[in-house]
Coordinates of C-alpha atoms and ligand atoms in Angstrom, one line a residue:
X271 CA 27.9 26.0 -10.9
X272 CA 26.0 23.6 -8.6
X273 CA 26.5 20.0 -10.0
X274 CA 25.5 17.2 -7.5
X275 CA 25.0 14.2 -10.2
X276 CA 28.0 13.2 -12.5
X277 CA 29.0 14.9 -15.3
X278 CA 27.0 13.1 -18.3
X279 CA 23.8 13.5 -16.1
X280 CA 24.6 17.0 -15.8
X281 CA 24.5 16.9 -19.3
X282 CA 20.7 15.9 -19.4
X283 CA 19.9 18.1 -16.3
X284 CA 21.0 21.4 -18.9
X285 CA 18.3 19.9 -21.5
X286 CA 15.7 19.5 -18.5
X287 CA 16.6 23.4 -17.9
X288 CA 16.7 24.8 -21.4
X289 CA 13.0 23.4 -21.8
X290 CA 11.6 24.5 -18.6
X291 CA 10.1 27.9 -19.2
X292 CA 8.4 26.5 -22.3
X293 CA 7.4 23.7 -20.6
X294 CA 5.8 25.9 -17.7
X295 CA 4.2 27.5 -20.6
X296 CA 2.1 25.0 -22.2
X297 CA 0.9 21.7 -20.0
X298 CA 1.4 18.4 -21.4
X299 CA -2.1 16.9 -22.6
X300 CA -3.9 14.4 -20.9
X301 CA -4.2 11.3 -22.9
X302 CA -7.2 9.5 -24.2
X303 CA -8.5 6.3 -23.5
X304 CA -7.2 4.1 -25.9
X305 CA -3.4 5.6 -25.7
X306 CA -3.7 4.6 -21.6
X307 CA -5.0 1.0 -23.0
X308 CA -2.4 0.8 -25.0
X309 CA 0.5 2.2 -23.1
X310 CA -0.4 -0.1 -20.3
X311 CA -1.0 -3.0 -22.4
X312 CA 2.4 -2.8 -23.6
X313 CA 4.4 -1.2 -20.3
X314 CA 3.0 -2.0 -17.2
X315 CA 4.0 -5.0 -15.6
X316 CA 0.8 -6.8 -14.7
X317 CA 0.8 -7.2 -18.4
X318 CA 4.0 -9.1 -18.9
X319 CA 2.7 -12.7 -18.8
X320 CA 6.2 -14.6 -17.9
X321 CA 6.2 -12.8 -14.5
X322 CA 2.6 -14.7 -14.2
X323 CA 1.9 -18.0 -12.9
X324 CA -1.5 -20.2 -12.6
X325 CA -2.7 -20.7 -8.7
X326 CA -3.3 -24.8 -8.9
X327 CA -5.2 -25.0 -5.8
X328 CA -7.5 -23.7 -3.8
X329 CA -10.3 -20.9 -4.8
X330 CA -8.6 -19.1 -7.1
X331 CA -7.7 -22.7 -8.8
X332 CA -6.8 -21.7 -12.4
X333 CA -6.2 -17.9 -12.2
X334 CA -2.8 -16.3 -12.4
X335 CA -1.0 -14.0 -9.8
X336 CA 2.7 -13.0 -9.6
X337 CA 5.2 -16.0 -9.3
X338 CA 6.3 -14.8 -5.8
X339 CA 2.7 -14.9 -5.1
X340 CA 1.7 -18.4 -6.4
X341 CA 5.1 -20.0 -4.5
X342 CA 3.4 -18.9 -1.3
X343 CA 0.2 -20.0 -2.0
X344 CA 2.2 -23.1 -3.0
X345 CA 3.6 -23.5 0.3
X346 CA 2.3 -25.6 3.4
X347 CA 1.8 -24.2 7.4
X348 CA 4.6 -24.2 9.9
X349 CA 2.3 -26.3 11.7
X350 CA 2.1 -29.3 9.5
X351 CA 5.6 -30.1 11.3
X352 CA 5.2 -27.7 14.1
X353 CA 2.2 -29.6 16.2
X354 CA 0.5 -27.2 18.7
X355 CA -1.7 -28.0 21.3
X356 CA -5.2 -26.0 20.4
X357 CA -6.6 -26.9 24.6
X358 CA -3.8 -24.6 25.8
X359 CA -5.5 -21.6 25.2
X360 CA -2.7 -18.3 25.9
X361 CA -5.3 -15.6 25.0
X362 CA -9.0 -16.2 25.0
X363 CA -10.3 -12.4 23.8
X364 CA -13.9 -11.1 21.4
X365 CA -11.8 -9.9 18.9
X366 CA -8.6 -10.7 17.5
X367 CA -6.9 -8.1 15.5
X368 CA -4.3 -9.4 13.4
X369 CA -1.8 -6.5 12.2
X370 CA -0.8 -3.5 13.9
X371 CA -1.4 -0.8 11.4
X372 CA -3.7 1.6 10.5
X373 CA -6.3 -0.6 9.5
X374 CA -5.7 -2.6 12.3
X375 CA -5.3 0.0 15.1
X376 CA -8.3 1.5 13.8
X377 CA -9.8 -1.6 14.2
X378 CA -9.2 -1.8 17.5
X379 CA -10.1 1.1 18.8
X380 CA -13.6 1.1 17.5
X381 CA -14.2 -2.3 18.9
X382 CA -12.8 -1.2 22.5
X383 CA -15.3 1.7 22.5
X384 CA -17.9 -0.9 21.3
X385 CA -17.0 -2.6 24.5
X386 CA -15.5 -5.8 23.1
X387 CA -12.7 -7.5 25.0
X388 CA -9.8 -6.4 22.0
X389 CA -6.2 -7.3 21.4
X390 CA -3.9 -7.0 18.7
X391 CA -1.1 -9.0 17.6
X392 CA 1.4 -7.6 15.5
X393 CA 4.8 -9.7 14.0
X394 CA 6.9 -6.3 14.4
X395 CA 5.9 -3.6 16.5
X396 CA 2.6 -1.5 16.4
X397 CA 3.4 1.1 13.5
X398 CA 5.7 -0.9 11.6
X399 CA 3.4 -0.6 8.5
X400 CA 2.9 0.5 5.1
X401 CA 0.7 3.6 6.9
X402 CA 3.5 5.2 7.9
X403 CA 5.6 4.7 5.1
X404 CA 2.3 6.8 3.2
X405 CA 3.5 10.6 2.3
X406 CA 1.2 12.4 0.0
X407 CA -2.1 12.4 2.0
X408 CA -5.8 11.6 2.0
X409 CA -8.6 11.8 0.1
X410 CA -12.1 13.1 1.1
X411 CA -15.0 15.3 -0.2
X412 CA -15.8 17.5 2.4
X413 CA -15.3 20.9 0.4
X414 CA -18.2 22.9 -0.6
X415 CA -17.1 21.9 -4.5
X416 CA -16.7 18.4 -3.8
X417 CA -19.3 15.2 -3.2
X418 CA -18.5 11.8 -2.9
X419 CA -20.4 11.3 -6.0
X420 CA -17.6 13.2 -7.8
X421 CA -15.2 11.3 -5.4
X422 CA -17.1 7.6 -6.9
X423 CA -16.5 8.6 -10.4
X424 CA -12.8 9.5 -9.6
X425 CA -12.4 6.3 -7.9
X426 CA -14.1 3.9 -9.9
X427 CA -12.8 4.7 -13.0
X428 CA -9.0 5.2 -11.8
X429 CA -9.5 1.8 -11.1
X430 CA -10.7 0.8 -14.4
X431 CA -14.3 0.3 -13.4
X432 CA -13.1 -3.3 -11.9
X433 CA -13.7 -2.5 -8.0
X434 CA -16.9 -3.3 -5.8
X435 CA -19.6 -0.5 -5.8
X436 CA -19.6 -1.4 -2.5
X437 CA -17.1 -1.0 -1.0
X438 CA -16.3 2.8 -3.3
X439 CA -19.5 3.6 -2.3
X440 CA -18.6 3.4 1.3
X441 CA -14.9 4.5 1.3
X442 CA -16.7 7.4 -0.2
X443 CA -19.7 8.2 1.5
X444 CA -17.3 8.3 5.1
X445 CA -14.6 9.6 4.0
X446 CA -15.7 13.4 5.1
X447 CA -16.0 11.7 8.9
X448 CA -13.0 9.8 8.6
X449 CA -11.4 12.9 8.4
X450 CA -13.6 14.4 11.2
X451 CA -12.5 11.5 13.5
X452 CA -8.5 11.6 12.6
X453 CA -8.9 15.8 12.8
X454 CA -10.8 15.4 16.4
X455 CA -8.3 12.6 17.5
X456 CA -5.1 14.3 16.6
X457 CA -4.1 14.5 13.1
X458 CA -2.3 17.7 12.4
X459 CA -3.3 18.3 9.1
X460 CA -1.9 21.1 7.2
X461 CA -4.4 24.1 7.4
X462 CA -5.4 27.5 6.7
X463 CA -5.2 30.4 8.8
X464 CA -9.0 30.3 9.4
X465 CA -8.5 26.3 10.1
X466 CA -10.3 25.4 7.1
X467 CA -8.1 22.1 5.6
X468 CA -5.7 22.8 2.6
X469 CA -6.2 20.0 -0.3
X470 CA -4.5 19.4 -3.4
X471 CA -5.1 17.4 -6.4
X472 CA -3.5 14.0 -6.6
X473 CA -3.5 11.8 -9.7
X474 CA -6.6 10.8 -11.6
X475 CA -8.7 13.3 -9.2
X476 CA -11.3 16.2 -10.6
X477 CA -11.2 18.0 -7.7
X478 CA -8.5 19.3 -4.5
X479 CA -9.6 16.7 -2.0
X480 CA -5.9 15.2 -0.7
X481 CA -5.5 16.3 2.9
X482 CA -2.4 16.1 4.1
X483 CA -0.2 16.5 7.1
X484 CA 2.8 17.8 5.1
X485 CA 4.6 14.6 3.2
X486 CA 4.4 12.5 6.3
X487 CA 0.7 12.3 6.4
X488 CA 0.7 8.2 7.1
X489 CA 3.3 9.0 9.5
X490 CA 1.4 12.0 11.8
X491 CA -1.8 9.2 11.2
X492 CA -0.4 6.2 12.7
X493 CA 1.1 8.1 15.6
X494 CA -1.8 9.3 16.3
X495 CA -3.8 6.0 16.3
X496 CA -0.6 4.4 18.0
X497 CA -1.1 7.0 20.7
X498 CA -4.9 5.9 20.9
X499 CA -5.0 2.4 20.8
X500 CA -2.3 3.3 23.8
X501 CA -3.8 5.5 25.8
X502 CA -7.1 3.2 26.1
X503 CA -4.6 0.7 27.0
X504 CA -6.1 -2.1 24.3
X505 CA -3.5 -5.0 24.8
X506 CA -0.7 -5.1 21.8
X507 CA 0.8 -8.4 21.7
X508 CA 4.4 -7.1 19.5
X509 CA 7.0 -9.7 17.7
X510 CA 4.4 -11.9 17.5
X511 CA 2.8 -13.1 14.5
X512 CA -0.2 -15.2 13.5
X513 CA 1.1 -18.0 11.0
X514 CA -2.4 -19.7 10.5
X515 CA -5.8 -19.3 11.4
X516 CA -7.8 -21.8 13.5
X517 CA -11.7 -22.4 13.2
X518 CA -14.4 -24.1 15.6
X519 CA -16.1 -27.5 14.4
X520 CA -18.7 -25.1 12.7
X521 CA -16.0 -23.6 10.8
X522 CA -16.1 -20.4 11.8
X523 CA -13.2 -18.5 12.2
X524 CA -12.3 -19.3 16.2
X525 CA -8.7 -17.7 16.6
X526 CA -5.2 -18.1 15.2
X527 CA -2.1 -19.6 16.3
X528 CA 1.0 -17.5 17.0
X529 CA 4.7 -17.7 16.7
X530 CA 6.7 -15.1 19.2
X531 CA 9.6 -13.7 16.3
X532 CA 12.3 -13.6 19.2
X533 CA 12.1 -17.2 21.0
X534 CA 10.3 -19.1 18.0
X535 CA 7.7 -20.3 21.0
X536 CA 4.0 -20.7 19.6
X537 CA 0.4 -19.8 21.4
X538 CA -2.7 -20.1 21.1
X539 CA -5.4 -17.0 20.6
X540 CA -8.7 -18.1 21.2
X541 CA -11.7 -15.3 19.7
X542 CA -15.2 -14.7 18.4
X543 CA -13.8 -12.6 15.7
X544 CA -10.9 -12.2 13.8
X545 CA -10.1 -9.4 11.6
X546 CA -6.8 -9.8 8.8
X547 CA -5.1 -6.6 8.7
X548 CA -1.9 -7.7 7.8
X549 CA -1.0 -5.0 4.9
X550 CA 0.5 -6.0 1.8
X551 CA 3.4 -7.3 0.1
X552 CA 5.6 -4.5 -1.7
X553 CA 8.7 -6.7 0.5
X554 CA 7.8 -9.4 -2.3
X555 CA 9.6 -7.8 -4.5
X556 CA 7.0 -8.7 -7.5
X557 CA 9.3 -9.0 -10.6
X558 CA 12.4 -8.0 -9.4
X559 CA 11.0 -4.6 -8.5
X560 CA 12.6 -2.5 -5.0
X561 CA 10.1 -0.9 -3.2
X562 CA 8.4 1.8 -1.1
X563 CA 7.0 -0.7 1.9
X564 CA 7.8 -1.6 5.0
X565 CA 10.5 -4.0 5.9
X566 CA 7.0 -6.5 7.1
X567 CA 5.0 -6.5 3.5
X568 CA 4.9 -9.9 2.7
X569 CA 1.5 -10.6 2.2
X570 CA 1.2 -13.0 5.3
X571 CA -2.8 -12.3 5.4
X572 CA -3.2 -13.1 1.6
X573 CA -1.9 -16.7 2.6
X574 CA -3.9 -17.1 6.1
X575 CA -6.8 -16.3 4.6
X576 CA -6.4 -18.5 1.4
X577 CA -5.2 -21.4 3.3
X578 CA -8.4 -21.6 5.4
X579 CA -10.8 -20.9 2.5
X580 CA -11.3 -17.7 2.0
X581 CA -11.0 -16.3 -2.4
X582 CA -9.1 -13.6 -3.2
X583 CA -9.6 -10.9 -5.7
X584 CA -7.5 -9.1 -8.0
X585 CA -4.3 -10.9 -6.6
X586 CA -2.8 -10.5 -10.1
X587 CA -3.0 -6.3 -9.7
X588 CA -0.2 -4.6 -8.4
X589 CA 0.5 -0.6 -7.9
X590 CA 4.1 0.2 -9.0
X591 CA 4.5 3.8 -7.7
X592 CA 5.7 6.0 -10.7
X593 CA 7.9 7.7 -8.5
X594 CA 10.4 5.7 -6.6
X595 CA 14.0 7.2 -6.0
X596 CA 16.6 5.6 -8.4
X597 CA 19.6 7.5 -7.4
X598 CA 21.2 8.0 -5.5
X599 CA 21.5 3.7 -5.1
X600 CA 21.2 4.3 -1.0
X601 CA 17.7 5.1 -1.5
X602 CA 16.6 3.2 -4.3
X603 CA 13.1 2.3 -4.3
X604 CA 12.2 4.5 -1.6
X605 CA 8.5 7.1 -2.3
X606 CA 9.1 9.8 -4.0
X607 CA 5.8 10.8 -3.0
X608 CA 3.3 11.6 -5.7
X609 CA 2.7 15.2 -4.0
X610 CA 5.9 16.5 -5.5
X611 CA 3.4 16.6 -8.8
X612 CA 1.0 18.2 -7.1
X613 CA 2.4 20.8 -6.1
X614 CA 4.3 21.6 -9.6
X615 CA 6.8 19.3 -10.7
X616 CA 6.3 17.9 -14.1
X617 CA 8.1 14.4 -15.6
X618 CA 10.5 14.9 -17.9
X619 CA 12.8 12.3 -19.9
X620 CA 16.4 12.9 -20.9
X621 CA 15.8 14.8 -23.9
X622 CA 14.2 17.4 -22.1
X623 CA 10.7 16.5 -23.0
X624 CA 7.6 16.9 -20.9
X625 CA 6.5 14.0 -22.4
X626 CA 3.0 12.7 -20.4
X627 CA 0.6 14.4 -17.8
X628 CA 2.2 14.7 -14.3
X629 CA -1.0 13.5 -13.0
X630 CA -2.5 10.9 -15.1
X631 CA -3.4 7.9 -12.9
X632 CA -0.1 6.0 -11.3
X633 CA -0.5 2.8 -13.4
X634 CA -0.6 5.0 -17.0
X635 CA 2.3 7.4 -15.1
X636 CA 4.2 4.3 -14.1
X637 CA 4.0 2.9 -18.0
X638 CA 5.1 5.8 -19.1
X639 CA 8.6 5.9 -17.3
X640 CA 9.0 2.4 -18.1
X641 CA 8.2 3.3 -21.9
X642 CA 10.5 6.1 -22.1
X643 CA 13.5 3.9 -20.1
X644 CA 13.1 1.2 -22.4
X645 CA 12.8 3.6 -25.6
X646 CA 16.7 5.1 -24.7
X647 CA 15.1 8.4 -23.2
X648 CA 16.1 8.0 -19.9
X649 CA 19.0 8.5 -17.5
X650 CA 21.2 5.6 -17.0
X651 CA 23.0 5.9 -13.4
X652 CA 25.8 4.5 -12.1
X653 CA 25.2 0.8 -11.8
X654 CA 23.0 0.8 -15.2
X655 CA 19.5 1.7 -13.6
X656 CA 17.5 4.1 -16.1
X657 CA 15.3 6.9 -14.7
X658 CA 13.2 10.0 -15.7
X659 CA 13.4 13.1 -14.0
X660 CA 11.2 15.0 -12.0
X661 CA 11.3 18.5 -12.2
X662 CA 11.3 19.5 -9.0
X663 CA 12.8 23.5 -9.3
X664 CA 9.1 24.1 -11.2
X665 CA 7.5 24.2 -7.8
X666 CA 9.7 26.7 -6.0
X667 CA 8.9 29.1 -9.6
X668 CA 5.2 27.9 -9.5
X669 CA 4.6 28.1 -5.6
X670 CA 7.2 30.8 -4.7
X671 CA 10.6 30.6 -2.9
X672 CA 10.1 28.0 0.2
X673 CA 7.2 25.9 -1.1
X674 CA 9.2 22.6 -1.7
X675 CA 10.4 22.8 2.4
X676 CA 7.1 24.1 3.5
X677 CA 4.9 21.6 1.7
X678 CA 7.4 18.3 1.0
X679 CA 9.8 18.9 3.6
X680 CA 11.0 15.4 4.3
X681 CA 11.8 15.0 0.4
X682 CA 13.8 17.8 0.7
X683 CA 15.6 16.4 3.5
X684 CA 16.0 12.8 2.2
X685 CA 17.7 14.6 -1.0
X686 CA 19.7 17.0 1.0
X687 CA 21.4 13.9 3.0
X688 CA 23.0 13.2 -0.4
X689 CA 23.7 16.8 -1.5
X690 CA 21.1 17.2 -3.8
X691 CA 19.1 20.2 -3.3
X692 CA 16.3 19.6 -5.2
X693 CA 15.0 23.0 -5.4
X694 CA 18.1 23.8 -7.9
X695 CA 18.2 20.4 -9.3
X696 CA 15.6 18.1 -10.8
X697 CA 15.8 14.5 -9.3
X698 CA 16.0 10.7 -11.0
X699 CA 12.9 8.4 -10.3
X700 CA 11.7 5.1 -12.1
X701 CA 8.3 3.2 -10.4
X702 CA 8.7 1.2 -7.0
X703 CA 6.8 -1.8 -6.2
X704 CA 4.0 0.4 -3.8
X705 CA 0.6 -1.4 -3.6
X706 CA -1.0 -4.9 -3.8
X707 CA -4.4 -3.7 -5.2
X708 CA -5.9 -7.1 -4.7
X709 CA -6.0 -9.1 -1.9
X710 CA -8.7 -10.9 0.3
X711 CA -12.6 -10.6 -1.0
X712 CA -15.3 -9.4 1.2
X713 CA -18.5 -8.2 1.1
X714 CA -19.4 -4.3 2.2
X715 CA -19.8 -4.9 6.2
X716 CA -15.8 -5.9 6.0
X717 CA -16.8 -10.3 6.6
X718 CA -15.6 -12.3 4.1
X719 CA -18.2 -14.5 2.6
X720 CA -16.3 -17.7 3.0
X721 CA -15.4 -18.0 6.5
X722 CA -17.9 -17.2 9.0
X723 CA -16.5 -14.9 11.3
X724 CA -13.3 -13.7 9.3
X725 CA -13.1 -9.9 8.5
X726 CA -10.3 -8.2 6.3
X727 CA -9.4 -4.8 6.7
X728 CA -6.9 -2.8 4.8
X729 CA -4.3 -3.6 2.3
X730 CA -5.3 -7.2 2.6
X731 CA -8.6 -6.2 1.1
X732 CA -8.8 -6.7 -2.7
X733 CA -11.7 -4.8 -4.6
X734 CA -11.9 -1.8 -3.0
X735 CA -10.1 0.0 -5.6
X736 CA -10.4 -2.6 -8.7
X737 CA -6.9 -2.4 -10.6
X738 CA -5.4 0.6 -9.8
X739 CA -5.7 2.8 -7.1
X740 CA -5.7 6.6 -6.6
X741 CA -3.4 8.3 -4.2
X742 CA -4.7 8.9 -0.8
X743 CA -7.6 6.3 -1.1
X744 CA -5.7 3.9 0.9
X745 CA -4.9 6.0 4.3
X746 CA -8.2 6.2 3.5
X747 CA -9.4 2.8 2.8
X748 CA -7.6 1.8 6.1
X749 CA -9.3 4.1 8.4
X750 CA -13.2 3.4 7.2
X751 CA -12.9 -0.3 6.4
X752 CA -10.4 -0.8 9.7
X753 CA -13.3 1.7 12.1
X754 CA -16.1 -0.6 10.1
X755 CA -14.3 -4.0 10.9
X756 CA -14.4 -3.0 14.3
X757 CA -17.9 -2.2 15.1
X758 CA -18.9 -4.8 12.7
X759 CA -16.8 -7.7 14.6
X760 CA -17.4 -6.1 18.3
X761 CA -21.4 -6.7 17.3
X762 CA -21.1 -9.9 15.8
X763 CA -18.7 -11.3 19.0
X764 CA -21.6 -10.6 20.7
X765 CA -23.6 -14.1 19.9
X766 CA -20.8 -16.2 18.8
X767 CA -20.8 -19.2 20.6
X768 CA -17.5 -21.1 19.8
X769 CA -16.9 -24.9 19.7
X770 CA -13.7 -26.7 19.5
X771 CA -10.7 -25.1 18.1
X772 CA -9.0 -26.8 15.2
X773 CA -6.5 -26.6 12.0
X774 CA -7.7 -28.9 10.2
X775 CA -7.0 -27.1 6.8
X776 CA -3.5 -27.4 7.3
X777 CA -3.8 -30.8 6.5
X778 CA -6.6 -30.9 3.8
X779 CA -4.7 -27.8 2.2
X780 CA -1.6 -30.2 2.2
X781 CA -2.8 -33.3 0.8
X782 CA -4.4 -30.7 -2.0
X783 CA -1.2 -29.5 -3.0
X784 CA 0.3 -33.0 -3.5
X785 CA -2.4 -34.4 -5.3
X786 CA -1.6 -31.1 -7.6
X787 CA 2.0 -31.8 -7.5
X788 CA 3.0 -28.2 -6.9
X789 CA 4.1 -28.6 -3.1
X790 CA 7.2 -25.9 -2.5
X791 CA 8.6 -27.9 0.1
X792 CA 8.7 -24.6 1.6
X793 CA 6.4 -22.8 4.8
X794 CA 4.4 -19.8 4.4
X795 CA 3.3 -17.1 5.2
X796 CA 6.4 -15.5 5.1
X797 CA 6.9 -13.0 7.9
X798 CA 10.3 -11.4 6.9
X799 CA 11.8 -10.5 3.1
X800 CA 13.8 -13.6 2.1
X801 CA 16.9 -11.7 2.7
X802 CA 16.3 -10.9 6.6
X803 CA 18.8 -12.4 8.5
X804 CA 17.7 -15.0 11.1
X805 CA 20.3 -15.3 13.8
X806 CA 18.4 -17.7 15.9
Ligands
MEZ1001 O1 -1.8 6.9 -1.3 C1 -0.6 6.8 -1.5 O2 -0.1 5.8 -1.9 C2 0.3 7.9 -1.2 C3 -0.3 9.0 -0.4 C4 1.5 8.0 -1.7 C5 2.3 9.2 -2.1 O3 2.7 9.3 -3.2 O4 2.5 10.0 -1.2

């Protein structure tokens, strides 16, 4: 017999088999309202207050985000020891994208074929970003039983009616050409013989509307707008990031100053516009959780932007994907991507029990593994981490022989690596630290209302999808908010006339957080995870 896991797991995997061809049988029900209040009221962790802190300062003066959060916002610039001389001007561009994702590469390309004089800076190198660390694929209506009115509704009430019409109603409404534009760029999305797309469901949707380029769908997307920005040879400025924003006597937004990762030297980047697309912050490790992002999520755009005045939104909302791998420990954390539901597998808990919705929405999914850990129906692993399974030999019966490498081949490969072939056996997950749903406030045309001048794009966005975000909407969310900051910052470059550059925030941001008493002693924004090793 095939037994990859240890014995007394084995044990559990026997009760996940003797259930399954009932459990194919009969699909779980969906839950009602009230139980999704009240499992996430008692289960998810945005709801466990001790992990919470009040922000003393600033905008958001009196509201709570995560403690990891609030330290960083508790934190003063580099440059209140670091003095830089603002005359010496290294780049003097239109627009200044900071972030070299897909928000930001999308960005740039839009404003280079508006004509603007473009550049991005990137602290790591262009692609090192949560976009290509996105599996499952992206949403858009553009099927002849789909609208984006259905797509609203989906939207705006997976995110518990909390985002800003908006900004839904324009991820939405160009969504079907975002798609156009990635299809006619590149994109190999999976499709039909006759070339018509192939879409699945994902969580929390009423209709098939996930396209996907097998399960490396932000993967296939960045290289494609890596290739672009490339190829129309927009300067990419790489180990290099921005660690404060700089404005003109007016106050608009004027530039930012930059620190090259390698020599620790500083410049000077002088522009008309500036757009944050800096990603978010899963390498914060929110509440001790592992997680799915990038080895660069440490929501360095969050800080910028709050530092030089701008509010954020929702920067107490986190996405902890239900699905992360929690065995084996090498890839701990890591996506399990939410497709492997879509295509058949169903959640199941030690006892054998099917005992939620595979495809509720990921913050009611992700209280439901934590419920069923903490309530002694999970899977303790070596090293005591609990898990549920996902029963992943359901899609091979469901789709036929060869669906799981055809559809999710690079799960099947990152499983295989350890010997677990998960179209035999089903595999151990518990939810991964996967999204900062909140992040910078802006209005619909991508400018934040603050700072004159200052667009956000991306993950650094908060709002667009209120609390909790639906899978897919966020490859989206990057490529119509990033193509919109471009146009919209190329335009508006146009009649900026800038004055002299200063920082003088730093300072008044400093003597703010001493007369609250809540100085860190420390520097922000981060850059790297606190455990990345600085050799300098
Ligand atoms: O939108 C996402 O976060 C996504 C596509 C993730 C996944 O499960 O694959």
């Amino acid at each position: 017999m095939y037994t990859p896991y240890p014995e007394y797991m084995m044990e559990s995997v026997r009760k996940v088999e003797a259930t399954r061809e009932k459990r194919m049988s009969e699909e779980p029900r969906r839950l009602t309202a009230d139980e999704k209040d009240a499992l996430l009221k008692e289960f998810h962790p945005d709801y466990r207050e001790e992990a919470f802190e009040e922000i003393k300062i600033g905008p958001n003066k009196g509201q709570k985000a995560n403690r990891e959060l609030v330290h960083l916002l508790h934190s003063n610039s580099r440059l209140l020891q670091d003095k830089v001389d603002l005359s010496k001007v290294d780049y003097d561009v239109d627009v200044l994208v900071i972030g070299g994702g897909g928000a930001g590469s999308s960005c740039a390309i839009e404003a280079h074929n508006a004509g603007a004089d473009v550049m991005i800076v990137t602290k790591l190198r262009i692609g090192d970003a949560n976009t290509m660390m996105a599996e499952g694929g992206i949403q858009a209506a553009d099927k002849e039983n789909d609208s984006p009115v259905q797509h609203y509704l989906d939207a705006f009430g997976g995110g518990h009616f909390a985002a800003k019409p908006e900004l839904v109603k324009r991820l939405v409404m160009e969504a079907p050409d975002a798609i156009k534009w990635l299809n006619e760029l590149g994109v190999e999305f999976d499709k039909e013989e006759d070339g018509r797309m192939i879409t699945t469901h994902g969580g929390g949707t009423s209709r098939k509307r996930m396209h996907a380029a097998k399960d490396y769908s932000g993967a296939e997307i960045m290289r494609t707008l890596r290739d672009e920005v490339l190829n129309l040879g927009i300067p990419v400025v790489e180990f290099t990031a921005a660690v404060e924003l700089i404005k003109d006597e007016k106050g608009q937004a004027a530039g930012a100053v930059l620190l090259n990762m390698e020599t620790g030297d500083y410049s000077v980047a002088r522009a008309k516009t500036v757009v944050i697309a800096t990603g978010g912050a899963g390498r914060m490790h929110y509440q001790g959780f592992p997680t799915s992002n990038h080895y660069g999520a440490t929501a360095d755009g969050l800080i910028l932007g709050y530092r030089a005045g701008a509010p954020l939104l929702y920067q107490d909302s986190i996405q902890y994907h239900p699905t992360g791998a929690v065995y084996p420990s090498q890839i701990l954390g890591a996506l399990v991507t939410e497709k492997v539901r879509s295509v058949g597998a169903q959640l199941v808990n030690a006892e054998g029990e099917a005992y939620i919705h595979p495809l509720e929405t990921r913050d009611v999914n992700a209280s439901g593994v934590i419920r069923e850990c903490q309530e002694g129906r999970g899977v303790e692993v070596p090293g005591g981490q609990k898990g549920v399974w996902l029963d992943t030999p359901m899609i091979e019966i469901l789709g036929g022989e060869g669906t799981i490498e055809k559809r999710i081949p690079a799960m099947f490969r990152m499983y295989m690596k350890y010997g677990i072939d998960m179209r035999k056996v089903p595999i151990l997950i518990y939810p991964t630290l996967h999204y900062q749903n909140g992040g910078l406030d802006i209005e619909g045309n991508g400018f934040t209302k603050a700072i004159p001048n200052l667009l956000v794009a991306g993950e650094a966005v908060g709002g667009i999808h209120g609390r909790n975000r639906l899978m897919g909407n966020s490859l989206l969310d990057i490529i119509v908010f990033g193509r919109n900051a471009g146009k919209a910052a190329a335009a508006k470059a146009k009649d900026v006339e800038l004055g002299s550059l200063n920082v003088d925030h730093v300072e008044k941001y400093a003597k703010e957080l001493e007369a609250a008493g809540v100085a860190t002693g420390e520097v922000s924004p981060l850059l790297l995870p606190k455990y990345a090793r600085h050799e300098r």
